[in-house]
PDB file of C-alpha atoms in Angstrom:
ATOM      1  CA  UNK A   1       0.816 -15.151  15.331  1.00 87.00           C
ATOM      2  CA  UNK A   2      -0.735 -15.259  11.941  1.00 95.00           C
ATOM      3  CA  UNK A   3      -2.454 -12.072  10.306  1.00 97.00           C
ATOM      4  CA  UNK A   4      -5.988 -10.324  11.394  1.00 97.00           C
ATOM      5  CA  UNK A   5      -8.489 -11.886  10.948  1.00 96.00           C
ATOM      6  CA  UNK A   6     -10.067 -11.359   7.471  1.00 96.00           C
ATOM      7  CA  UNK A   7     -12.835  -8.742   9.090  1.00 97.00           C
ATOM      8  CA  UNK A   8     -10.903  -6.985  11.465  1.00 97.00           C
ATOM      9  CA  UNK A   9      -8.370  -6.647   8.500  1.00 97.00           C
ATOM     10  CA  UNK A  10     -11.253  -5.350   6.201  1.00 97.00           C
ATOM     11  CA  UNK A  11     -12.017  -2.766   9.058  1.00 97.00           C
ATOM     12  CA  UNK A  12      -8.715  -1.702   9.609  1.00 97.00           C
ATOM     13  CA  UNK A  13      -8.111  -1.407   5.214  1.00 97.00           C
ATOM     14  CA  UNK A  14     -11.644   0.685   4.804  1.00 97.00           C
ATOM     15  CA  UNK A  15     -10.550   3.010   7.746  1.00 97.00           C
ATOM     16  CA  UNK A  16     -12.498   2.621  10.763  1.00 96.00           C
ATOM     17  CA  UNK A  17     -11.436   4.385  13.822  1.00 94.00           C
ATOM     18  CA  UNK A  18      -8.067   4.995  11.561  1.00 97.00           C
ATOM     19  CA  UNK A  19      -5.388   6.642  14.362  1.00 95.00           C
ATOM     20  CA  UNK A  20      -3.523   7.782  11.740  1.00 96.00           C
ATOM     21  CA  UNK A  21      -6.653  10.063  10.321  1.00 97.00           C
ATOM     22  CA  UNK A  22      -7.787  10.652  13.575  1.00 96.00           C
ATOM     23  CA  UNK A  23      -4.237  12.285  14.853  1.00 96.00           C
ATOM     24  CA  UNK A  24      -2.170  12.753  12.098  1.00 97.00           C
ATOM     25  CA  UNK A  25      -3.047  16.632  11.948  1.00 97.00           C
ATOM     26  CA  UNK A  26      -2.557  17.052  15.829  1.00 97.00           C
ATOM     27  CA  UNK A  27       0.307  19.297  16.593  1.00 97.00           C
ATOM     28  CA  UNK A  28       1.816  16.674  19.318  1.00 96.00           C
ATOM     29  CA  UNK A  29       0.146  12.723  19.727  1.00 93.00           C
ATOM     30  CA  UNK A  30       1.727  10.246  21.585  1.00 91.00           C
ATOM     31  CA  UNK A  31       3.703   9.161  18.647  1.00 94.00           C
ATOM     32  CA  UNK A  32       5.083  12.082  16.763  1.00 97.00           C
ATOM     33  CA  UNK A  33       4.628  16.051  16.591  1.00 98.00           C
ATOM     34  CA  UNK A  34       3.733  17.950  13.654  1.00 98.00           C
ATOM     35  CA  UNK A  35       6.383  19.310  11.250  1.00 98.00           C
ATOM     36  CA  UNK A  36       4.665  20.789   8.166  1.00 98.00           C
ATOM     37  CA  UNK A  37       1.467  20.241   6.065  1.00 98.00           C
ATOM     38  CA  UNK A  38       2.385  19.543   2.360  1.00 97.00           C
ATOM     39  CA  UNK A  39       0.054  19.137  -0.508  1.00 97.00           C
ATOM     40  CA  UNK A  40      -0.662  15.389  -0.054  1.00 98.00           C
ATOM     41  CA  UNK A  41       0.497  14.820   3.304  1.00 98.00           C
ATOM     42  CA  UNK A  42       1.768  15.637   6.512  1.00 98.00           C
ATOM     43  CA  UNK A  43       5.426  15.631   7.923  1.00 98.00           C
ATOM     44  CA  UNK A  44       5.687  14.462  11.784  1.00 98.00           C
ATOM     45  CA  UNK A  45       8.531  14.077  13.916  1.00 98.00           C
ATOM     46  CA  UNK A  46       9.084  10.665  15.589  1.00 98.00           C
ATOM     47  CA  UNK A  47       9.224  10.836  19.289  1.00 97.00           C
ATOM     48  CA  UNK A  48      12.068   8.185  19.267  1.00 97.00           C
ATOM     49  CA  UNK A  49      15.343  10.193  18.173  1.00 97.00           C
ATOM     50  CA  UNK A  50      17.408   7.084  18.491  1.00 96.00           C
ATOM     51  CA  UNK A  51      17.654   7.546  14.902  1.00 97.00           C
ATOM     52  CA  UNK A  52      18.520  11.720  14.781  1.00 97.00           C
ATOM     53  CA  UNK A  53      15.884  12.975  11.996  1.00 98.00           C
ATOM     54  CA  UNK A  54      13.510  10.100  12.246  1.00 98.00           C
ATOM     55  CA  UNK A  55      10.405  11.718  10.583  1.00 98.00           C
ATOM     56  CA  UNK A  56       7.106  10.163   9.196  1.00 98.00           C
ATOM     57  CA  UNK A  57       5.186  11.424   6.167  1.00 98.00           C
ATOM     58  CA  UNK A  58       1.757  10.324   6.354  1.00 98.00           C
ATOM     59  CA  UNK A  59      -0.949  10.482   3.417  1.00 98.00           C
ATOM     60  CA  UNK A  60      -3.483  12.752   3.683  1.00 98.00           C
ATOM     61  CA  UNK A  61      -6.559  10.498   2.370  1.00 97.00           C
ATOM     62  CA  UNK A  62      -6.941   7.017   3.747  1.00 98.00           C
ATOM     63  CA  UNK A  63      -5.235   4.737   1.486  1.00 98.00           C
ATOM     64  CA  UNK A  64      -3.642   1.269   1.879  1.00 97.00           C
ATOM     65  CA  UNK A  65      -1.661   0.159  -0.609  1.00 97.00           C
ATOM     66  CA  UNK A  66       0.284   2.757  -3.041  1.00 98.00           C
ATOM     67  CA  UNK A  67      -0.962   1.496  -6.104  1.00 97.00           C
ATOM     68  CA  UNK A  68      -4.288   2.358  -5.000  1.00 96.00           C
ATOM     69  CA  UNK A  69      -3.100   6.084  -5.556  1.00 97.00           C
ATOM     70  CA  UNK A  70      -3.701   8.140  -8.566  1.00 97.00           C
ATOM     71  CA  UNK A  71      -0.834   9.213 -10.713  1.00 96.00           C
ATOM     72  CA  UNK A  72      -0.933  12.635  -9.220  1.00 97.00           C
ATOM     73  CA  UNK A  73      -1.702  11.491  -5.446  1.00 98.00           C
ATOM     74  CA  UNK A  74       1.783   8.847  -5.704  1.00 98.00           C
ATOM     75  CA  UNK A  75       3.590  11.516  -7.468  1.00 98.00           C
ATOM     76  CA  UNK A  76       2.800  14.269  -5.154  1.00 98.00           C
ATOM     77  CA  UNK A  77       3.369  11.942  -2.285  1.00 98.00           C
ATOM     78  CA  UNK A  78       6.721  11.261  -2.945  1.00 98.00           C
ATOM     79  CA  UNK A  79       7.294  14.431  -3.626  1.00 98.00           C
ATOM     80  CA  UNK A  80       6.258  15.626   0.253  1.00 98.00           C
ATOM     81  CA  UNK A  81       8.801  12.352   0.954  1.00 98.00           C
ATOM     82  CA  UNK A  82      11.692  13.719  -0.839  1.00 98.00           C
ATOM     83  CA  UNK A  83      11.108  16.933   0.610  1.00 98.00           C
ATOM     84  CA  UNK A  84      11.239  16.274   4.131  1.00 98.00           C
ATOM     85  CA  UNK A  85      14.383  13.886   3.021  1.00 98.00           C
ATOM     86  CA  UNK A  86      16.338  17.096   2.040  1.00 98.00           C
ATOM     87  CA  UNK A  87      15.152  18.583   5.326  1.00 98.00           C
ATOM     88  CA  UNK A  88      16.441  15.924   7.077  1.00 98.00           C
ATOM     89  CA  UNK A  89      19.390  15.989   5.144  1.00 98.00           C
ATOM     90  CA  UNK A  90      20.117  19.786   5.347  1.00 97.00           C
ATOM     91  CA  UNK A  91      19.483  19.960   9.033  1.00 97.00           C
ATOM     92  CA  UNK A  92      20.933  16.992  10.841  1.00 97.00           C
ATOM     93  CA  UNK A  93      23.632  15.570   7.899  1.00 98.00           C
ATOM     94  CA  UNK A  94      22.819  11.892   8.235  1.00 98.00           C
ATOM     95  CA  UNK A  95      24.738   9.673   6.090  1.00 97.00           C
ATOM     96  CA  UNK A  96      22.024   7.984   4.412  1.00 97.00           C
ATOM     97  CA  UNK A  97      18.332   8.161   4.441  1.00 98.00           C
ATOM     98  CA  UNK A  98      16.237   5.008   4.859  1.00 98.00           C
ATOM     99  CA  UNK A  99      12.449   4.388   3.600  1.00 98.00           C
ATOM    100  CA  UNK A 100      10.041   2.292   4.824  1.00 97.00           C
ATOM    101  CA  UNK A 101       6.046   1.613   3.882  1.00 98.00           C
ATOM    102  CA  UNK A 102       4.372  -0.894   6.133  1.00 97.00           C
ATOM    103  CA  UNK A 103       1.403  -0.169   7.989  1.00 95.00           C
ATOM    104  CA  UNK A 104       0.367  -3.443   8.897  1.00 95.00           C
ATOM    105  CA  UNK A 105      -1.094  -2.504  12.369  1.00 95.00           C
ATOM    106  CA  UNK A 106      -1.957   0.954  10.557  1.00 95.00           C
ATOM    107  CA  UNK A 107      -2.841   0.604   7.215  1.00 97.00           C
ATOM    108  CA  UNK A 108      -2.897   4.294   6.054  1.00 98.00           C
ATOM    109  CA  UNK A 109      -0.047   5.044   3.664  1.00 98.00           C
ATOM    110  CA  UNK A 110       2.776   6.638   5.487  1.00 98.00           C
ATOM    111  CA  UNK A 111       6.727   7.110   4.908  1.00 98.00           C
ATOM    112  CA  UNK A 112       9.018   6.170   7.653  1.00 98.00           C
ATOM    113  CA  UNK A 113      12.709   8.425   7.262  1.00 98.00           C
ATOM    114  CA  UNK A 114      14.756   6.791   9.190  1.00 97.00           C
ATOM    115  CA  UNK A 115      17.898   8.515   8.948  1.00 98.00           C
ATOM    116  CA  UNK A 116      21.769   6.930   9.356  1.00 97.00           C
ATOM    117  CA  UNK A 117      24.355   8.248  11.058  1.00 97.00           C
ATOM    118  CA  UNK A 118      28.015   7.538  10.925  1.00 96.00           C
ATOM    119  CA  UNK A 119      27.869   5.492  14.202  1.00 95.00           C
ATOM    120  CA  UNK A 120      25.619   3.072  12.664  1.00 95.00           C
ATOM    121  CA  UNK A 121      26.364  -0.230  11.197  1.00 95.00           C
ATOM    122  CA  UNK A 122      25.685  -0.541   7.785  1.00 95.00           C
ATOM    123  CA  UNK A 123      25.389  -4.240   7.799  1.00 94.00           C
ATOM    124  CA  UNK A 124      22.636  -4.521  10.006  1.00 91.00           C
ATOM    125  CA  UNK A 125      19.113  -4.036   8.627  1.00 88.00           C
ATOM    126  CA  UNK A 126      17.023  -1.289  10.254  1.00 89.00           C
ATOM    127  CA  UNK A 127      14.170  -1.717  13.201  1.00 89.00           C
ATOM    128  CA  UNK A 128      12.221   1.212  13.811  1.00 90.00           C
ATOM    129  CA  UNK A 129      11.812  -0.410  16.995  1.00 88.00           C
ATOM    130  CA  UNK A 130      15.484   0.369  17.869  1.00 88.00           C
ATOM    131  CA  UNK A 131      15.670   2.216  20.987  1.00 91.00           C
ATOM    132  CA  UNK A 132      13.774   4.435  22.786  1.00 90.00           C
ATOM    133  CA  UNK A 133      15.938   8.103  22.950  1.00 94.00           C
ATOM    134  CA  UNK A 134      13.191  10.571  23.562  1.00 94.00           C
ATOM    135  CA  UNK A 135      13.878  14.543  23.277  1.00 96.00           C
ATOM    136  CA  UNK A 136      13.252  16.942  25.751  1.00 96.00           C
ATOM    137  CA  UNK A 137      10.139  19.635  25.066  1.00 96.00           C
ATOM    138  CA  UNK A 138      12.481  22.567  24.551  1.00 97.00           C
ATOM    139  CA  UNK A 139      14.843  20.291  22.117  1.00 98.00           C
ATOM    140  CA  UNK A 140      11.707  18.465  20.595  1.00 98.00           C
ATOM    141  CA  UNK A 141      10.644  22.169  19.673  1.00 98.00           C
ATOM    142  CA  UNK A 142      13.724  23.222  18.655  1.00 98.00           C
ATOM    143  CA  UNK A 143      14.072  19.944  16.273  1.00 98.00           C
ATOM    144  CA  UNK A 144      10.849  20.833  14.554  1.00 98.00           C
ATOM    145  CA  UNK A 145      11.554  24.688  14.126  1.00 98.00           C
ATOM    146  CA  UNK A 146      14.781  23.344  12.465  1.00 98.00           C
ATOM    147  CA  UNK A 147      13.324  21.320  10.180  1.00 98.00           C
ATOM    148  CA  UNK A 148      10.052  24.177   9.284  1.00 98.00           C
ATOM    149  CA  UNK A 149      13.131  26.232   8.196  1.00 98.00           C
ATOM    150  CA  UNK A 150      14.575  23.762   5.664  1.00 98.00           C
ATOM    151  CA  UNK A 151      11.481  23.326   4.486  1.00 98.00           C
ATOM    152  CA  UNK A 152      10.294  26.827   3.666  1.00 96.00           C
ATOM    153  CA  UNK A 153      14.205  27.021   2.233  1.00 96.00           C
ATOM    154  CA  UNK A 154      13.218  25.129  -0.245  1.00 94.00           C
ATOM    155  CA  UNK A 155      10.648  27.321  -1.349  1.00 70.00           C
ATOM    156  CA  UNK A 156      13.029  30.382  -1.527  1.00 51.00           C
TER     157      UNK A 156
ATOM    158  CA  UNK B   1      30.545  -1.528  13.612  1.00 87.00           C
ATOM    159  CA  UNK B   2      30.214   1.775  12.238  1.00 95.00           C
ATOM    160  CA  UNK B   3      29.924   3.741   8.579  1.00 97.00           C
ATOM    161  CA  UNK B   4      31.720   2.801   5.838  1.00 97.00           C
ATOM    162  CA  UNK B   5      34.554   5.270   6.068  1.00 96.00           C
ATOM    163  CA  UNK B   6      34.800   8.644   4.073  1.00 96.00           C
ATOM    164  CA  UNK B   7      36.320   7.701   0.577  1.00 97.00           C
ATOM    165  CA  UNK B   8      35.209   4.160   0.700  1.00 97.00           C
ATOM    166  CA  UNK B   9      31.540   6.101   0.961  1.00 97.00           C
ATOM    167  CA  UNK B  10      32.108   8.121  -1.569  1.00 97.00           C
ATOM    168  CA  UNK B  11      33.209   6.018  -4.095  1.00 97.00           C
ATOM    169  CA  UNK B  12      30.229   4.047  -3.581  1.00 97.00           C
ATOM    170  CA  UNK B  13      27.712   6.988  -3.415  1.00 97.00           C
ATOM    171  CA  UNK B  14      29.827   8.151  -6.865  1.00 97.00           C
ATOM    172  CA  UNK B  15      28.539   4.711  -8.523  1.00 97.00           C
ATOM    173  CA  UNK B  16      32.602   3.214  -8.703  1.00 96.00           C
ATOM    174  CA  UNK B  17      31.958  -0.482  -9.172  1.00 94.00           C
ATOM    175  CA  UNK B  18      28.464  -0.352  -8.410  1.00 97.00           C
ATOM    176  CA  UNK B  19      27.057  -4.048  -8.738  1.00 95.00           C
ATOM    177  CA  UNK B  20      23.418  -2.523  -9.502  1.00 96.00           C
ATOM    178  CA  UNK B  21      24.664  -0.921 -12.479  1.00 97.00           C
ATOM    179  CA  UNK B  22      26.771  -3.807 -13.514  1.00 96.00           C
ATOM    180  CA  UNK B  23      24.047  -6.261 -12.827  1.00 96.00           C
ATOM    181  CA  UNK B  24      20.378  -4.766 -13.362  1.00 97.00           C
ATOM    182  CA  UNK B  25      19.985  -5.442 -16.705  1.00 97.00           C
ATOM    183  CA  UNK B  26      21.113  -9.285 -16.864  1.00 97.00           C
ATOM    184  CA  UNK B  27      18.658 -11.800 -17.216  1.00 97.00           C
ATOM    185  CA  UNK B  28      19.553 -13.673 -14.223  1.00 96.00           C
ATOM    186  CA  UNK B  29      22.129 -12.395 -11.564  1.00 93.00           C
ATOM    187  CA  UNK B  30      23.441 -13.913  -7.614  1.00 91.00           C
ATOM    188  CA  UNK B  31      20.233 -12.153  -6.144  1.00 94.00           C
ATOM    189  CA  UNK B  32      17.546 -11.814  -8.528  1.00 97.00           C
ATOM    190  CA  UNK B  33      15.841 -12.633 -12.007  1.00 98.00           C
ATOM    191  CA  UNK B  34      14.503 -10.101 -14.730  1.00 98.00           C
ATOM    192  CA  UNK B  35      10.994  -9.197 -14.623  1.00 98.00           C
ATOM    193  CA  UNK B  36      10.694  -5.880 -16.777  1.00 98.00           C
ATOM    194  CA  UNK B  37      12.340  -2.826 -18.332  1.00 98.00           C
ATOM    195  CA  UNK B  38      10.190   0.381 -16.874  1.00 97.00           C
ATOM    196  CA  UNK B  39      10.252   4.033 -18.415  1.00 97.00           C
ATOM    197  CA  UNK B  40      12.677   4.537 -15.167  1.00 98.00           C
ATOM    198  CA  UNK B  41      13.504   1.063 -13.427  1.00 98.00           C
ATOM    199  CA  UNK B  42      14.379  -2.696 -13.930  1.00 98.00           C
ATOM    200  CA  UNK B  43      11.771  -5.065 -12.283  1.00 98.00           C
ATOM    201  CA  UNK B  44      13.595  -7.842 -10.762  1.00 98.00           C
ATOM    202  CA  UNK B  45      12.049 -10.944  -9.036  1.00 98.00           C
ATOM    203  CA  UNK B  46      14.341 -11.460  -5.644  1.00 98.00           C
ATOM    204  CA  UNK B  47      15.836 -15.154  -5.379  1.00 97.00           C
ATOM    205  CA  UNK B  48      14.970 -15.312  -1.906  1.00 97.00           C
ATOM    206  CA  UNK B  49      10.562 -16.093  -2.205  1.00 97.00           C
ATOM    207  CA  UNK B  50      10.392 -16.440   1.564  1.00 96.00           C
ATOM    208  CA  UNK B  51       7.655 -13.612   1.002  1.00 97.00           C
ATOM    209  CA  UNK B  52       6.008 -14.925  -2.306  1.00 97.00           C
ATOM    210  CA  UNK B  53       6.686 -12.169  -4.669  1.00 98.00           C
ATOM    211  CA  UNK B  54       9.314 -10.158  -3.159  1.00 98.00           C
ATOM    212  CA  UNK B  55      10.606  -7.701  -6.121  1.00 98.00           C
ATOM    213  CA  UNK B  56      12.918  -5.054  -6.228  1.00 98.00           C
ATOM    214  CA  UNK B  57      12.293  -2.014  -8.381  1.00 98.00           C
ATOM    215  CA  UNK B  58      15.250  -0.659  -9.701  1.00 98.00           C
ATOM    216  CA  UNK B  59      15.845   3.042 -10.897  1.00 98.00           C
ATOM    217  CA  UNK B  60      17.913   2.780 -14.099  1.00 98.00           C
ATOM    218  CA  UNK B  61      20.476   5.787 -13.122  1.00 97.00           C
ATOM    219  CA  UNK B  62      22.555   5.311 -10.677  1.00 98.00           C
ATOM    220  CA  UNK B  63      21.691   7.951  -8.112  1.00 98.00           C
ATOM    221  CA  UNK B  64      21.773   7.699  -4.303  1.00 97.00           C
ATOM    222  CA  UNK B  65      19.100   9.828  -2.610  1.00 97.00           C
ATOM    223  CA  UNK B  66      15.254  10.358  -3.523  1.00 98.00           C
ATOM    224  CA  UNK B  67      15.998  13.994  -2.987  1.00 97.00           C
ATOM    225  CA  UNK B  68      19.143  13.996  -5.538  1.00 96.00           C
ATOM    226  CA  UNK B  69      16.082  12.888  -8.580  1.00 97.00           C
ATOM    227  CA  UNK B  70      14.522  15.114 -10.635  1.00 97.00           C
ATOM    228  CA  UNK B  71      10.401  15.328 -10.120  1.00 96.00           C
ATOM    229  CA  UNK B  72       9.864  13.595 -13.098  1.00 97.00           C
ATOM    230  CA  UNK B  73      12.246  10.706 -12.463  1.00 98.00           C
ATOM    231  CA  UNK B  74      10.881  10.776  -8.916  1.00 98.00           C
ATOM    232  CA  UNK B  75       7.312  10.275  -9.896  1.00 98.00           C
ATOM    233  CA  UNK B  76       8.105   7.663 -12.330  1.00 98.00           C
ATOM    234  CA  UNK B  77      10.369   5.636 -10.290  1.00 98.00           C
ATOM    235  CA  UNK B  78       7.376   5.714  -8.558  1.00 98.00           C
ATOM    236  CA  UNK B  79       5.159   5.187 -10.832  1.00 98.00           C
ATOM    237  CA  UNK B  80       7.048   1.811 -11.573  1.00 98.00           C
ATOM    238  CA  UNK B  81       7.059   0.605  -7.899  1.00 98.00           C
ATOM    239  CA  UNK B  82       3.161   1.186  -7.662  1.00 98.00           C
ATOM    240  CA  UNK B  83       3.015  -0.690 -11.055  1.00 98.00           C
ATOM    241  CA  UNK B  84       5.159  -3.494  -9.980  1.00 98.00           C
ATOM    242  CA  UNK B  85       2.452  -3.627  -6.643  1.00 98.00           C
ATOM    243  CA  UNK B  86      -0.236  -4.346  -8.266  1.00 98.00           C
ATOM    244  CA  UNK B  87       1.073  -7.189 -10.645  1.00 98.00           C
ATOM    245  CA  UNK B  88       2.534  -8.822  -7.234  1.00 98.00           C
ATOM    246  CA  UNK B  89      -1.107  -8.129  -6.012  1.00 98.00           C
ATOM    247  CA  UNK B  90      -2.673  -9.702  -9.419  1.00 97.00           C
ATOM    248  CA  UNK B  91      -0.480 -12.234  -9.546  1.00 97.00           C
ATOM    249  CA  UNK B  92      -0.201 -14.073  -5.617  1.00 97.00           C
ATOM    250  CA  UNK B  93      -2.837 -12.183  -4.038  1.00 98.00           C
ATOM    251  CA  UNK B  94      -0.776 -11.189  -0.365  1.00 98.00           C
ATOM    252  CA  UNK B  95      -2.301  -9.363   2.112  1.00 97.00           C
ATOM    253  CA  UNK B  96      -0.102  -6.116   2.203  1.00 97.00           C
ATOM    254  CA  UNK B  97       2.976  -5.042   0.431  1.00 98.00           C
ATOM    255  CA  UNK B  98       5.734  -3.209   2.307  1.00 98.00           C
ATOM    256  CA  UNK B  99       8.594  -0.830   0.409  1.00 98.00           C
ATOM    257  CA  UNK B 100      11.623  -0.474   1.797  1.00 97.00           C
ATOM    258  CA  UNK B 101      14.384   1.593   0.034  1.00 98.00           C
ATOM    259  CA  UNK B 102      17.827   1.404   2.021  1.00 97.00           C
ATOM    260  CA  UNK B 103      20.741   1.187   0.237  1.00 95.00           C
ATOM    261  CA  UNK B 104      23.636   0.666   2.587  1.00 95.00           C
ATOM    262  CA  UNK B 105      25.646  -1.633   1.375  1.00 95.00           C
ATOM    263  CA  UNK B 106      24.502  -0.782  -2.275  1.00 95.00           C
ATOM    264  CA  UNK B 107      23.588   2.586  -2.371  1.00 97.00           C
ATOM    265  CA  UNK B 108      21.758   3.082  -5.780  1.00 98.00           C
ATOM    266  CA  UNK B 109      17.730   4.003  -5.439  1.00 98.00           C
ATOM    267  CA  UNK B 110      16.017   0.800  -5.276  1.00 98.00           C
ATOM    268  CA  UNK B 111      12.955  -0.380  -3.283  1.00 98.00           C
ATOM    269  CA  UNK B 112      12.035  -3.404  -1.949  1.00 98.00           C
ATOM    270  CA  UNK B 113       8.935  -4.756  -2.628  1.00 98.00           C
ATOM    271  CA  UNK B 114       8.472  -7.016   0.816  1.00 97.00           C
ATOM    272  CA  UNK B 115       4.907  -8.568   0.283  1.00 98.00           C
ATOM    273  CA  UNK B 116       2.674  -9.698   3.860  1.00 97.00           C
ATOM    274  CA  UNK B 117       0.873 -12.997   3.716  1.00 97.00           C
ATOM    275  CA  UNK B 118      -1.870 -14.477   5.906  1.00 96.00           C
ATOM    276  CA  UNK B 119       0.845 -16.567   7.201  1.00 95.00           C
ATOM    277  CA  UNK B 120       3.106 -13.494   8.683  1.00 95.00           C
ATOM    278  CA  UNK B 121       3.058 -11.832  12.158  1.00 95.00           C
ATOM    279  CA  UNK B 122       1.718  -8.288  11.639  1.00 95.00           C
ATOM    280  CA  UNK B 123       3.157  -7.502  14.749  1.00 94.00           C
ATOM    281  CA  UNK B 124       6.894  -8.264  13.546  1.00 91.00           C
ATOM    282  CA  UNK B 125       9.095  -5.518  11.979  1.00 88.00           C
ATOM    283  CA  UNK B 126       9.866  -7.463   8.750  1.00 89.00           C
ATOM    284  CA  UNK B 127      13.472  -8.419   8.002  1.00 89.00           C
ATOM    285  CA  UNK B 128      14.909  -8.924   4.573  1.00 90.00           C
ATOM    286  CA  UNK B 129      17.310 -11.106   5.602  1.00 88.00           C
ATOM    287  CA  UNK B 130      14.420 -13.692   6.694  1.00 88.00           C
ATOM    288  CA  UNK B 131      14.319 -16.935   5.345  1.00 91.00           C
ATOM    289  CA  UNK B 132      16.336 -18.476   2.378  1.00 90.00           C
ATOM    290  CA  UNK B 133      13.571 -19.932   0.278  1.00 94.00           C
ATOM    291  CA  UNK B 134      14.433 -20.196  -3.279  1.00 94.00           C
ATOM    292  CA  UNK B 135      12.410 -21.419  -5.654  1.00 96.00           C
ATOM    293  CA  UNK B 136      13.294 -24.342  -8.400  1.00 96.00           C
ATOM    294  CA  UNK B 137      14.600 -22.823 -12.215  1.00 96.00           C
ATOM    295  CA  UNK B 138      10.901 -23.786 -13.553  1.00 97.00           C
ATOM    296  CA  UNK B 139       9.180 -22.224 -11.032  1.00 98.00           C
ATOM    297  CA  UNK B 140      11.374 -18.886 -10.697  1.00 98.00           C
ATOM    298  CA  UNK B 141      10.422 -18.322 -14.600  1.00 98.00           C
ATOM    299  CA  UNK B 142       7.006 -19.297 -13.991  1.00 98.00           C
ATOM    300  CA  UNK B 143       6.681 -16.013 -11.264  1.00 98.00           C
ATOM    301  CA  UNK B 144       8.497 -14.489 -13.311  1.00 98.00           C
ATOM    302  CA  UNK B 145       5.940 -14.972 -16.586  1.00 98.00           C
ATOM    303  CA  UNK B 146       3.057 -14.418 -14.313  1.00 98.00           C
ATOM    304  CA  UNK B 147       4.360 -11.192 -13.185  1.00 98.00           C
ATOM    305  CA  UNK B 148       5.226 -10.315 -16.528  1.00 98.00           C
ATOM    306  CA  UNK B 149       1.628 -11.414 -17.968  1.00 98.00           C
ATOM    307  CA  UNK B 150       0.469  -8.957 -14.757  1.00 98.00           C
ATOM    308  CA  UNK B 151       2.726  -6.256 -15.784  1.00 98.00           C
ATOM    309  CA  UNK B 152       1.420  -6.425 -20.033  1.00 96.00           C
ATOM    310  CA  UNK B 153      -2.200  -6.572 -18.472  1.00 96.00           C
ATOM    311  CA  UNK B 154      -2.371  -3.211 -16.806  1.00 95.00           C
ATOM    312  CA  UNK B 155      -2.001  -1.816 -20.332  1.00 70.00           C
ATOM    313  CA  UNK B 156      -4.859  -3.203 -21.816  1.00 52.00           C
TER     314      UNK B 156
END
C-alpha cells in the first residue's frame, strides 16, 4: 500500500474529525487514559503496558509536522516530553527511554515514551505494536496516580 | 537477548568510547556525511537514503536522557531538529517526517529524522534498519549541498 490519497491526506493534515483533538482530553479513550495536562500538551497512559511506562504526550493545538511549531510551542513541548520522561523514569526505573513522532494515520503531533526495561533486547529496534499486556482498572489507576505524583514532585 | 549488563551500561551511558563523540564532527564517517554545525547539534545526512533525506540530528554533549538536559539545551536541540525538518521538507518535498530518538546501542541524544514518501505504507511501523540504499559519492554531496543551501536559506 502506497500513501493516502493526496485529499484524504490534506483532510487528515488540516484536522478534520482529528481523534486525537477529539479525545485527547478524555480521562479514559480506547487508547490511553489521562495522566496530567501540561502547558502545551497532554500526558496519557498507553493501554498496552507491554512496554512498563509507555506514555504518549500529545500537542495541544493541531499541528503536523514540528517545524510547523513556534519557538515557544516546540520548546514548551519538549519540555511536557522531558517531563513525563523523568516521571517515567522516577516511577517505574526503565533502563532507557525511547521517542518516537509519527502520526501517519494521526497526524497531530504527539510523543510516544516507550520505555526499556532490562529484559529487553537492545539490538532489536522498537514496534509500538509489540504486544498487547493490558492493566487491570485498579492497577491502570494506580499506574496513573503514580505517575500524577512524580509529576507534581517536580514542582516541589 | 536482554540489557547490556550493569557496568558495560554504564560505561556507555558515562560516554567511555562513545563513537558519537568520536565521530560527529568528521566530514564523512561508516554511517553518515556532514550536513551542519547547530548552536547545539551536528546535522548529519544518514548513508542509508532508503527514505530520501533521512538525517540524524546530533546534540553536541554527550548526554543520555532528554530529562538529564538543561531547558535551554533542550529547546535548542530542538530547535535544530525542527530546523533540520524543514530543509529535508525544502529540499525533497516527503510527505511526513518521523523522529525517533533511541539510543540503545549508542546512547548519546540523537534523533532520527525518518522522512515518509508517497511511495511508503502509512500503515507500517517504520524500521530503520529498512533498506540499504546508498547513494553514489556525487550524489551524497549533492543532498548534502541542497540541504545545506536549505539550512543557509531559513536565515535569510
Amino acid at each position: 500500500m502506497t500513501w493516502w490519497d493526496e485529499q484524504t491526506w490534506a483532510n487528515m493534515v488540516a484536522g478534520e474529525n482529528c481523534g486525537m483533538c477529539q479525545n485527547v482530553a478524555l480521562e479514559s479513550n480506547p487508547f490511553s487514559d489521562l495522566v496530567a495536562v501540561l502547558d502545551h500538551s497532554y500526558v496519557r497512559l498507553a493501554r498496552n503496558q507491554t512496554h512498563a511506562g509507555y506514555c504518549l504526550v500529545i500537542l495541544k493545538e493541531h499541528a503536523t509536522e514540528l517545524h510547523a511549531l513556534d519557538t515557544a510551542t516546540l520548546a514548551g513541548f519538549w519540555a511536557g516530553v522531558a517531563r513525563a520522561g523523568r516521571a517515567i523514569d522516577d516511577t517505574l526505573h526503565p533502563t532507557k527511554i525511547d521517542y518516537f513522532v509519527m502520526g501517519h494515520r494521526m497526524p497531530h503531533v504527539h510523543c510516544h515514551l516507550y520505555p526499556q526495561h532490562l529484559t529487553d533486547d537492545p539490538f532489536r529496534n522498537p514496534d509500538i505494536s509489540d504486544g498487547d499486556t493490558a492493566l487491570t482498572l485498579e492497577a491502570t489507576r494506580s499506574r496513573v496516580t503514580q505517575l500524577q505524583l512524580a509529576l507534581q514532585a517536580q514542582h516541589r
